[in-house]
Coordinates of C-alpha atoms in Angstrom, one line a residue:
Chain A
M1 CA 124.4 91.1 71.2
K2 CA 120.6 91.1 71.3
L3 CA 118.1 88.3 71.8
E4 CA 115.5 87.8 69.1
T5 CA 112.9 86.4 71.5
L6 CA 113.0 86.1 75.2
A7 CA 110.4 84.0 77.0
I8 CA 109.6 84.6 80.7
V9 CA 107.7 81.9 82.5
G10 CA 105.9 83.6 85.4
V11 CA 105.5 87.3 85.2
G12 CA 105.3 88.3 88.9
L13 CA 107.6 90.7 90.6
I14 CA 110.8 88.9 89.4
G15 CA 109.6 87.9 85.9
G16 CA 108.0 91.3 85.4
S17 CA 111.2 93.0 86.4
I18 CA 113.2 90.8 84.0
G19 CA 110.8 91.8 81.2
Q20 CA 110.8 95.5 81.9
A21 CA 114.6 95.6 82.2
A22 CA 115.1 93.5 79.0
R23 CA 112.7 95.8 77.0
E24 CA 114.1 99.1 78.4
R25 CA 117.7 98.0 77.8
G26 CA 117.1 96.6 74.3
V27 CA 118.2 93.1 75.5
A28 CA 115.5 91.4 73.4
S29 CA 113.6 92.4 70.3
H30 CA 110.5 90.6 71.6
V31 CA 109.5 89.5 75.1
I32 CA 106.8 86.9 75.5
G33 CA 105.3 86.2 78.9
I34 CA 103.9 82.8 79.8
G35 CA 101.6 82.2 82.8
R36 CA 98.4 80.5 83.9
R37 CA 96.4 83.6 84.8
L38 CA 95.3 85.7 81.9
E39 CA 94.8 88.7 84.1
T40 CA 98.4 88.7 85.4
L41 CA 99.6 88.4 81.8
Q42 CA 97.4 91.3 80.7
D43 CA 98.7 93.4 83.6
A44 CA 102.3 92.6 82.7
R45 CA 101.7 93.7 79.1
A46 CA 100.0 96.9 80.3
L47 CA 103.0 97.6 82.6
G48 CA 105.5 97.2 79.8
A49 CA 107.0 94.0 81.0
I50 CA 106.2 91.9 78.0
D51 CA 105.2 92.4 74.3
S52 CA 102.9 89.4 74.0
Y53 CA 101.8 86.4 76.1
A54 CA 100.8 82.8 76.0
L55 CA 98.8 80.6 78.4
D56 CA 100.3 77.5 76.9
L57 CA 103.9 76.7 78.0
A58 CA 104.9 74.7 75.0
R59 CA 103.5 77.2 72.5
G60 CA 105.0 80.1 74.4
V61 CA 108.6 78.8 74.4
A62 CA 108.6 77.5 70.8
G63 CA 110.2 80.6 69.2
A64 CA 112.5 81.7 72.1
E65 CA 116.3 81.8 72.1
L66 CA 116.3 82.1 75.9
V67 CA 113.7 81.1 78.4
V68 CA 113.7 82.3 82.0
F69 CA 111.6 80.5 84.6
A70 CA 110.6 82.9 87.3
T71 CA 108.1 80.7 89.1
P72 CA 108.1 79.2 92.6
V73 CA 111.1 76.9 93.1
H74 CA 109.0 73.7 93.5
M75 CA 107.5 74.3 90.0
I76 CA 110.7 75.1 88.1
A77 CA 112.1 71.7 87.3
R78 CA 108.7 70.4 86.3
Q79 CA 108.1 73.3 83.9
V80 CA 111.6 73.1 82.4
L81 CA 111.0 69.4 81.6
E82 CA 107.6 70.3 80.1
A83 CA 108.9 73.1 78.0
A84 CA 112.2 71.6 76.8
P85 CA 110.8 69.3 74.1
A86 CA 108.9 72.3 72.6
C87 CA 112.1 74.4 72.3
R88 CA 114.1 74.9 69.2
A89 CA 117.5 73.3 69.0
G90 CA 120.1 75.5 70.8
T91 CA 117.6 77.2 73.2
I92 CA 119.0 78.1 76.5
L93 CA 116.9 77.8 79.6
T94 CA 117.6 79.4 83.0
D95 CA 115.7 80.3 86.1
A96 CA 115.5 82.8 88.9
G97 CA 114.9 80.4 91.8
S98 CA 116.3 80.9 95.3
T99 CA 117.4 77.3 95.6
K100 CA 119.6 75.4 93.1
V101 CA 120.6 71.9 94.2
R102 CA 117.2 70.3 94.1
I103 CA 116.3 71.9 90.7
L104 CA 119.5 70.6 89.1
Q105 CA 118.9 67.1 90.7
D106 CA 115.4 67.0 89.2
L107 CA 116.7 67.9 85.8
S108 CA 119.8 65.8 85.8
G109 CA 120.0 63.6 82.7
R110 CA 116.4 64.3 81.7
L111 CA 116.7 67.2 79.2
P112 CA 116.9 66.8 75.4
Q113 CA 120.5 67.1 74.1
A114 CA 119.7 70.2 72.0
V115 CA 118.7 72.5 74.9
H116 CA 120.8 73.7 77.7
F117 CA 119.9 74.6 81.3
V118 CA 121.9 76.9 83.5
G119 CA 120.8 77.6 87.0
S120 CA 120.6 81.3 88.1
H121 CA 119.6 83.2 91.1
P122 CA 119.5 87.0 91.1
L123 CA 119.9 88.2 94.7
A124 CA 117.1 90.8 94.4
G125 CA 113.5 90.8 95.3
S126 CA 110.9 92.1 97.7
E127 CA 108.3 90.9 100.0
K128 CA 105.8 92.2 97.5
R129 CA 104.2 90.2 94.7
G130 CA 102.9 90.7 91.2
P131 CA 104.0 92.6 88.0
Q132 CA 102.7 95.8 89.5
H133 CA 105.6 95.8 91.8
A134 CA 108.2 95.1 89.1
S135 CA 111.0 97.4 88.4
A136 CA 113.4 97.7 85.4
Q137 CA 116.1 98.7 88.0
L138 CA 115.6 95.6 90.2
F139 CA 118.9 93.9 89.1
V140 CA 121.1 97.0 88.8
D141 CA 124.3 96.6 90.9
R142 CA 122.9 93.4 92.4
L143 CA 124.6 90.0 92.2
T144 CA 123.3 87.1 90.2
I145 CA 124.7 83.7 91.1
V146 CA 124.9 81.2 88.2
T147 CA 125.5 77.5 89.1
P148 CA 126.9 75.6 86.1
T149 CA 127.8 71.9 86.6
P150 CA 130.8 70.2 84.9
A151 CA 128.4 69.0 82.3
T152 CA 127.0 72.5 81.4
Q153 CA 127.8 73.8 77.9
P154 CA 130.2 76.7 78.3
E155 CA 128.5 78.7 75.6
A156 CA 125.2 78.4 77.5
V157 CA 127.0 79.7 80.7
A158 CA 128.4 82.6 78.7
K159 CA 125.1 83.6 77.3
V160 CA 123.3 83.4 80.6
T161 CA 126.1 85.5 82.2
W162 CA 125.8 88.0 79.4
F163 CA 122.0 88.1 79.9
W164 CA 122.1 89.0 83.6
Q165 CA 124.9 91.5 83.0
A166 CA 122.8 93.1 80.3
L167 CA 120.0 93.6 82.8
G168 CA 122.5 95.5 85.0
S169 CA 123.6 92.7 87.4
R170 CA 127.0 91.5 88.4
V171 CA 127.4 87.7 87.9
Q172 CA 129.3 85.1 89.9
A173 CA 129.5 81.4 89.2
M174 CA 129.6 78.8 92.0
P175 CA 128.6 75.2 92.5
A176 CA 124.9 74.7 93.3
A177 CA 125.7 73.1 96.6
D178 CA 127.8 76.2 97.7
H179 CA 124.9 78.5 96.6
D180 CA 122.4 76.6 98.8
R181 CA 124.7 76.6 101.8
V182 CA 125.5 80.3 101.4
L183 CA 121.8 81.3 100.9
A184 CA 120.7 79.3 103.9
F185 CA 122.7 81.8 106.0
T186 CA 122.2 85.0 104.0
S187 CA 118.5 84.7 103.1
H188 CA 116.6 81.6 104.1
L189 CA 117.5 81.5 107.8
P190 CA 116.9 85.3 108.1
H191 CA 113.5 84.8 106.6
L192 CA 112.6 82.0 108.9
V193 CA 113.8 84.0 111.9
A194 CA 112.0 87.2 110.9
S195 CA 108.8 85.1 110.5
A196 CA 109.3 83.5 113.9
L197 CA 109.8 86.9 115.6
A198 CA 106.7 88.3 113.9
G199 CA 104.8 85.2 114.7
C200 CA 105.5 85.3 118.4
L201 CA 104.4 88.9 118.9
P202 CA 101.6 88.7 121.4
G203 CA 98.2 90.2 120.3
G204 CA 97.6 93.9 121.1
L205 CA 101.3 94.9 121.0
D206 CA 101.3 96.4 117.5
P207 CA 101.2 100.0 118.8
F208 CA 104.4 99.4 120.8
T209 CA 106.5 98.3 117.8
A210 CA 108.9 100.9 116.3
A211 CA 111.4 100.9 113.4
G212 CA 113.6 98.2 114.9
F213 CA 110.8 95.6 115.0
R214 CA 109.5 96.6 111.6
D215 CA 112.9 96.3 109.9
T216 CA 113.7 93.1 111.6
T217 CA 110.5 91.4 110.6
R218 CA 109.9 93.1 107.2
V219 CA 110.6 90.0 105.1
A220 CA 108.0 88.0 107.1
A221 CA 105.4 89.7 104.9
G222 CA 106.6 87.6 102.0
D223 CA 104.4 85.0 100.4
P224 CA 104.1 81.9 102.7
A225 CA 103.6 79.4 99.9
L226 CA 106.7 80.7 97.9
W227 CA 108.8 80.6 101.1
A228 CA 107.6 77.2 102.3
S229 CA 108.7 75.8 99.0
I230 CA 112.2 77.5 99.3
L231 CA 112.6 76.3 102.9
S232 CA 111.6 72.8 101.9
Q233 CA 114.0 72.6 99.0
N234 CA 117.0 73.8 101.0
R235 CA 116.1 72.2 104.3
E236 CA 119.4 70.4 105.1
S237 CA 121.4 73.7 104.8
I238 CA 118.8 75.7 106.6
L239 CA 118.7 73.2 109.5
A240 CA 122.5 73.5 109.8
A241 CA 122.3 77.3 109.8
L242 CA 119.4 77.2 112.4
D243 CA 121.6 75.0 114.7
N244 CA 124.3 77.6 114.4
L245 CA 121.9 80.4 115.3
S246 CA 120.4 78.4 118.2
G247 CA 123.9 77.9 119.6
R248 CA 124.3 81.7 119.6
L249 CA 120.9 82.3 121.1
D250 CA 121.8 79.8 123.9
R251 CA 124.9 81.8 124.6
F252 CA 122.8 85.0 124.9
R253 CA 120.4 83.0 127.2
E254 CA 123.2 81.9 129.4
S255 CA 124.6 85.4 129.7
L256 CA 121.1 86.7 130.6
R257 CA 120.6 84.0 133.3
E258 CA 124.0 84.8 134.8
N259 CA 123.5 88.5 134.3
D260 CA 127.0 88.5 132.7
V261 CA 127.0 92.0 131.1
P262 CA 130.6 91.8 129.7
R263 CA 129.5 88.5 127.9
M264 CA 126.4 90.1 126.5
E265 CA 128.4 93.0 125.3
E266 CA 130.9 90.7 123.7
L267 CA 128.2 88.8 121.8
L268 CA 126.6 92.0 120.7
Q269 CA 130.0 93.3 119.6
E270 CA 130.4 90.2 117.4
G271 CA 127.0 90.9 115.7
K272 CA 127.9 94.6 115.3
K273 CA 131.2 93.8 113.7
N274 CA 129.6 91.5 111.1
R275 CA 126.8 94.0 110.5
D276 CA 129.0 97.0 110.2
A277 CA 131.2 95.2 107.6
L278 CA 128.1 95.0 105.2
D279 CA 128.0 98.8 105.0
R280 CA 131.6 99.3 104.2
Chain B
M1 CA 102.9 126.5 128.5
K2 CA 106.6 126.9 128.1
L3 CA 109.5 125.8 130.2
E4 CA 111.9 128.3 131.4
T5 CA 114.9 126.0 131.5
L6 CA 115.1 122.4 130.3
A7 CA 118.1 120.4 131.3
I8 CA 119.2 117.4 129.2
V9 CA 121.6 114.9 130.7
G10 CA 123.4 113.1 127.8
V11 CA 123.3 114.8 124.5
G12 CA 123.7 111.9 122.1
L13 CA 121.2 110.9 119.4
I14 CA 118.2 111.0 121.8
G15 CA 119.2 113.8 124.1
G16 CA 120.3 115.9 121.0
S17 CA 116.9 115.2 119.3
I18 CA 115.1 116.3 122.5
G19 CA 117.1 119.5 122.5
Q20 CA 116.6 120.3 118.9
A21 CA 112.8 119.6 119.0
A22 CA 112.4 121.6 122.2
R23 CA 114.2 124.6 120.7
E24 CA 112.5 124.5 117.3
R25 CA 109.1 124.1 118.9
G26 CA 109.5 126.8 121.5
V27 CA 109.0 124.2 124.3
A28 CA 111.7 125.8 126.5
S29 CA 113.3 129.3 126.7
H30 CA 116.7 127.8 127.5
V31 CA 118.1 124.3 127.0
I32 CA 121.2 123.3 128.9
G33 CA 123.0 120.1 128.0
I34 CA 125.0 118.2 130.6
G35 CA 127.6 115.6 129.8
R36 CA 131.0 114.3 130.6
R37 CA 132.7 115.0 127.2
L38 CA 133.3 118.6 126.3
E39 CA 133.5 117.8 122.6
T40 CA 130.1 116.2 122.5
L41 CA 128.6 119.2 124.3
Q42 CA 130.2 121.6 121.9
D43 CA 129.0 119.6 118.9
A44 CA 125.5 119.6 120.4
R45 CA 125.5 123.4 120.8
A46 CA 126.9 123.8 117.2
L47 CA 124.1 121.6 116.0
G48 CA 121.4 123.7 117.6
A49 CA 120.5 121.0 120.2
I50 CA 121.3 123.1 123.3
D51 CA 121.9 126.8 124.2
S52 CA 124.5 126.2 126.9
Y53 CA 126.2 123.3 128.6
A54 CA 127.7 122.1 131.9
L55 CA 130.2 119.3 132.7
D56 CA 129.0 119.3 136.3
L57 CA 125.7 117.5 136.9
A58 CA 124.7 119.3 140.1
R59 CA 125.5 122.7 138.6
G60 CA 123.8 121.9 135.3
V61 CA 120.4 120.9 136.8
A62 CA 120.3 123.7 139.5
G63 CA 118.2 126.1 137.5
A64 CA 116.0 123.7 135.5
E65 CA 112.3 123.2 135.7
L66 CA 112.5 119.8 133.9
V67 CA 115.5 117.5 133.7
V68 CA 115.5 114.7 131.1
F69 CA 118.1 111.9 131.5
A70 CA 119.0 110.5 128.1
T71 CA 122.0 108.4 129.2
P72 CA 122.5 104.6 129.1
V73 CA 119.9 102.8 131.3
H74 CA 122.4 101.5 133.8
M75 CA 123.5 105.1 134.6
I76 CA 120.1 106.8 134.9
A77 CA 119.1 106.0 138.5
R78 CA 122.5 106.8 139.8
Q79 CA 122.5 110.2 138.0
V80 CA 119.0 111.0 139.1
L81 CA 120.0 110.4 142.7
E82 CA 123.1 112.5 142.3
A83 CA 121.2 115.4 140.6
A84 CA 118.1 115.5 142.8
P85 CA 119.6 117.2 145.8
A86 CA 120.9 120.0 143.6
C87 CA 117.4 120.7 142.0
R88 CA 115.1 123.5 143.0
A89 CA 111.9 122.5 144.9
G90 CA 109.3 121.4 142.4
T91 CA 111.7 120.2 139.7
I92 CA 110.4 117.4 137.6
L93 CA 112.8 114.6 136.5
T94 CA 112.2 112.2 133.7
D95 CA 114.2 109.9 131.4
A96 CA 114.3 108.3 128.0
G97 CA 115.5 104.9 129.0
S98 CA 114.4 101.6 127.2
T99 CA 113.8 99.8 130.5
K100 CA 111.7 101.1 133.4
V101 CA 111.3 98.6 136.3
R102 CA 114.9 98.5 137.5
I103 CA 115.3 102.3 137.3
L104 CA 112.1 102.8 139.4
Q105 CA 113.3 100.2 141.9
D106 CA 116.6 101.9 142.3
L107 CA 114.9 105.3 142.9
S108 CA 112.2 104.0 145.2
G109 CA 112.1 105.9 148.5
R110 CA 115.4 107.6 147.8
L111 CA 114.4 110.9 146.2
P112 CA 114.0 114.2 148.2
Q113 CA 110.3 115.1 148.8
A114 CA 110.5 118.3 146.7
V115 CA 111.4 116.7 143.4
H116 CA 109.4 114.3 141.3
F117 CA 110.5 111.6 139.0
V118 CA 108.3 110.1 136.2
G119 CA 109.7 107.3 134.0
S120 CA 109.4 107.8 130.2
H121 CA 110.4 105.9 127.1
P122 CA 110.0 107.5 123.7
L123 CA 109.7 104.6 121.1
A124 CA 112.1 106.3 118.7
G125 CA 115.7 105.9 118.0
S126 CA 118.3 104.6 115.6
E127 CA 121.3 102.3 115.5
K128 CA 123.4 105.5 115.1
R129 CA 125.0 107.5 117.9
G130 CA 125.8 111.1 118.8
P131 CA 124.2 114.5 118.4
Q132 CA 125.2 114.6 114.7
H133 CA 122.5 112.1 114.1
A134 CA 119.9 113.9 116.1
S135 CA 116.7 115.1 114.5
A136 CA 114.0 117.6 115.7
Q137 CA 111.5 115.3 114.0
L138 CA 112.5 112.1 115.9
F139 CA 109.5 112.1 118.2
V140 CA 106.8 113.2 115.7
D141 CA 103.9 110.7 115.5
R142 CA 105.9 108.3 117.7
L143 CA 104.6 106.9 120.9
T144 CA 106.2 107.7 124.3
I145 CA 105.3 105.5 127.2
V146 CA 105.2 107.0 130.7
T147 CA 105.2 104.8 133.7
P148 CA 103.8 106.6 136.8
T149 CA 103.5 104.6 140.0
P150 CA 100.6 105.0 142.5
A151 CA 103.0 107.3 144.4
T152 CA 103.8 109.6 141.5
Q153 CA 102.5 113.2 141.8
P154 CA 99.7 113.6 139.2
E155 CA 100.9 117.1 138.3
A156 CA 104.3 115.7 137.5
V157 CA 102.7 113.1 135.2
A158 CA 100.7 115.8 133.5
K159 CA 103.8 117.9 132.9
V160 CA 105.9 115.1 131.5
T161 CA 103.0 114.1 129.3
W162 CA 102.6 117.7 128.0
F163 CA 106.4 117.7 127.4
W164 CA 106.5 114.7 125.1
Q165 CA 103.4 115.8 123.3
A166 CA 105.0 119.2 122.8
L167 CA 107.9 117.4 121.1
G168 CA 105.3 115.9 118.7
S169 CA 104.9 112.5 120.3
R170 CA 101.7 110.6 121.4
V171 CA 101.8 109.5 125.0
Q172 CA 100.4 106.5 126.8
A173 CA 100.7 105.6 130.5
M174 CA 101.3 102.1 131.7
P175 CA 102.8 100.4 134.7
A176 CA 106.6 99.9 134.5
A177 CA 106.3 96.1 134.7
D178 CA 103.9 96.1 131.7
H179 CA 106.3 98.4 129.8
D180 CA 109.2 96.1 130.3
R181 CA 107.2 92.9 129.3
V182 CA 106.0 94.6 126.2
L183 CA 109.3 96.0 125.1
A184 CA 111.0 92.6 125.6
F185 CA 108.8 91.4 122.7
T186 CA 108.8 94.5 120.5
S187 CA 112.3 95.8 120.9
H188 CA 114.8 93.9 123.2
L189 CA 114.2 90.4 121.8
P190 CA 114.3 91.6 118.1
H191 CA 117.6 93.3 118.9
L192 CA 119.1 90.2 120.5
V193 CA 117.9 88.1 117.5
A194 CA 119.2 90.5 114.9
S195 CA 122.5 90.5 116.6
A196 CA 122.6 86.7 116.8
L197 CA 121.8 86.4 113.1
A198 CA 124.5 88.9 112.1
G199 CA 126.9 87.2 114.5
C200 CA 126.5 83.8 113.0
L201 CA 127.1 84.9 109.4
P202 CA 130.2 82.9 108.3
G203 CA 133.2 84.9 107.1
G204 CA 133.3 85.8 103.4
L205 CA 129.6 85.7 102.8
D206 CA 129.0 89.5 102.9
P207 CA 128.7 89.7 99.0
F208 CA 125.8 87.3 99.1
T209 CA 123.6 89.3 101.4
A210 CA 120.8 91.3 100.0
A211 CA 118.1 93.7 101.3
G212 CA 116.4 90.9 103.4
F213 CA 119.5 90.2 105.4
R214 CA 120.4 93.9 105.8
D215 CA 116.9 94.8 107.0
T216 CA 116.7 91.9 109.4
T217 CA 120.0 92.7 111.0
R218 CA 120.0 96.5 110.8
V219 CA 119.6 97.1 114.5
A220 CA 122.6 94.8 115.2
A221 CA 124.8 97.9 114.4
G222 CA 123.6 99.5 117.6
D223 CA 126.0 100.2 120.4
P224 CA 126.9 97.0 122.2
A225 CA 127.5 98.7 125.6
L226 CA 124.1 100.5 125.5
W227 CA 122.3 97.3 124.5
A228 CA 124.1 95.1 127.0
S229 CA 122.8 97.4 129.7
I230 CA 119.3 97.2 128.4
L231 CA 119.3 93.4 128.1
S232 CA 120.7 93.1 131.6
Q233 CA 118.1 95.5 133.1
N234 CA 115.2 93.6 131.5
R235 CA 116.6 90.1 131.5
E236 CA 113.6 88.2 133.1
S237 CA 111.2 89.5 130.5
I238 CA 113.7 89.0 127.7
L239 CA 114.3 85.4 128.8
A240 CA 110.6 84.7 128.8
A241 CA 110.3 86.2 125.3
L242 CA 113.3 84.3 124.1
D243 CA 111.7 81.0 125.3
N244 CA 108.6 81.9 123.3
L245 CA 110.7 82.5 120.2
S246 CA 112.7 79.3 120.7
G247 CA 109.5 77.3 120.9
R248 CA 108.5 78.7 117.5
L249 CA 112.0 78.0 116.0
D250 CA 111.6 74.5 117.3
R251 CA 108.3 74.1 115.4
F252 CA 110.1 75.4 112.2
R253 CA 112.9 72.9 112.9
E254 CA 110.5 70.0 113.3
S255 CA 108.7 71.0 110.0
L256 CA 112.0 71.1 108.2
R257 CA 113.1 67.7 109.6
E258 CA 109.8 66.1 108.5
N259 CA 109.7 68.1 105.3
D260 CA 106.2 69.1 106.3
V261 CA 105.5 71.8 103.7
P262 CA 101.9 72.6 104.8
R263 CA 103.2 73.1 108.4
M264 CA 106.0 75.4 107.2
E265 CA 103.4 77.4 105.2
E266 CA 101.1 77.6 108.3
L267 CA 104.0 78.9 110.5
L268 CA 105.0 81.4 107.8
Q269 CA 101.3 82.5 107.5
E270 CA 101.1 83.2 111.2
G271 CA 104.2 85.5 110.9
K272 CA 102.8 87.2 107.8
K273 CA 99.5 87.9 109.5
N274 CA 101.2 89.6 112.4
R275 CA 103.6 91.5 110.2
D276 CA 100.9 92.7 107.7
A277 CA 98.9 94.0 110.7
L278 CA 101.6 96.5 111.5
D279 CA 101.3 98.2 108.1
R280 CA 97.5 98.6 108.3

């Protein structure tokens, strides 16, 4: 199987990586990039991420079999609704957004019959931005979650599943609500916490940070606008995860106040057990 | 300058790295390792970290010019007090512990006149344990903080400073209380938070973690007993840093409840600004 034309809306780190992987792996005969900034599109072409580009969304998607939206989550539903009427019958639309429920809600019942949207989220990325940080290997051995609804056409799910697998990813389907609850714990809360830790570092202490601080806060270098939009779209699940974390911080606080060393060790042991399991 | 005999009490990752670096760089003619487990001492010798070893603390330190204590922080003062009477006049004692105030308090006025203790903390380490993870390069281009008091002999401070520099480290002196306040923010609180984040990951979500979660929680794999002892020894400063973090988490919580996206972006921008500064 090979796509004739793949369209990628947004050719930053994720969109650029999709393009590079699709071209290197022969997943599509032609890759067109669509964006608002000419310079980024030119960079993406120079970097081998796309074959051609368009500044106009409707024109860019007109000839595509598959369109992937790799733009900030608050823009995806709006762009899908704008692009859909310009698509050929049978075109499949998907995305790479870090939240799913809100996007599906915003699309529900509003798409033309002849096009099919399947939500996707490749669990891959970086705190870096732009096609110059793209990599054809970004999705290899990573997991992509797809979030079909009962109304989603099975052929569209199969094609989107094939697509991410063809880029090197594993694929798992789950309901969008499950996705958002899971990602609140595995990605959105850690981002918020890393940012809060970095944000409360008093001035002048930079020279006294070592690998531990740098690792723990690395993701805080991510783009604030992109992440504010993710936090906002998944705020209920993130608030629930944050309450859970705060409860655990309160237990640490209590053990410190009472100088209860066995309790501290027990709490640390629980964290270690979960963390060690990830490397097994 | 070269030491005749360097004694290292505790030949785990830190003690083993000190030994390897000292031997490779010709900092000492003879390195003796002191520990309670024969197997670890034999491993350390096999790994080139020490030339000889002793299970008895008093016997091990008897011939040393410089003794470094690289044991868990709650053991250091006790071991220093036990070793000191067995040392030759003029022996200098130092440590590699992550807390400083409590150790100095426990030693204050209790050491023989003829030996000199200078607190040290090399800002280098790993979540791993044991001499098999030691590295002669561990201290290269890292910072070691030394914490002399007004009563500390200047020659002892100079010799300890020379020692860490000879292992490849930069050295900065500061009062122990400043050290503990600084490290609460740059190391102890991040450890506690990474552990709490890992600890509150619901069961079954491991497959949905990616690089962000793994980096943010990496240090949570550290040894719970070692870290409980650090948290306990610096609990006042850590509680103050934790209050600061909780305040920032509350501001995030408020912005999520009110869906105040500009406020979220502003908070994330503050974190990014601090994090970006570390890579400059």
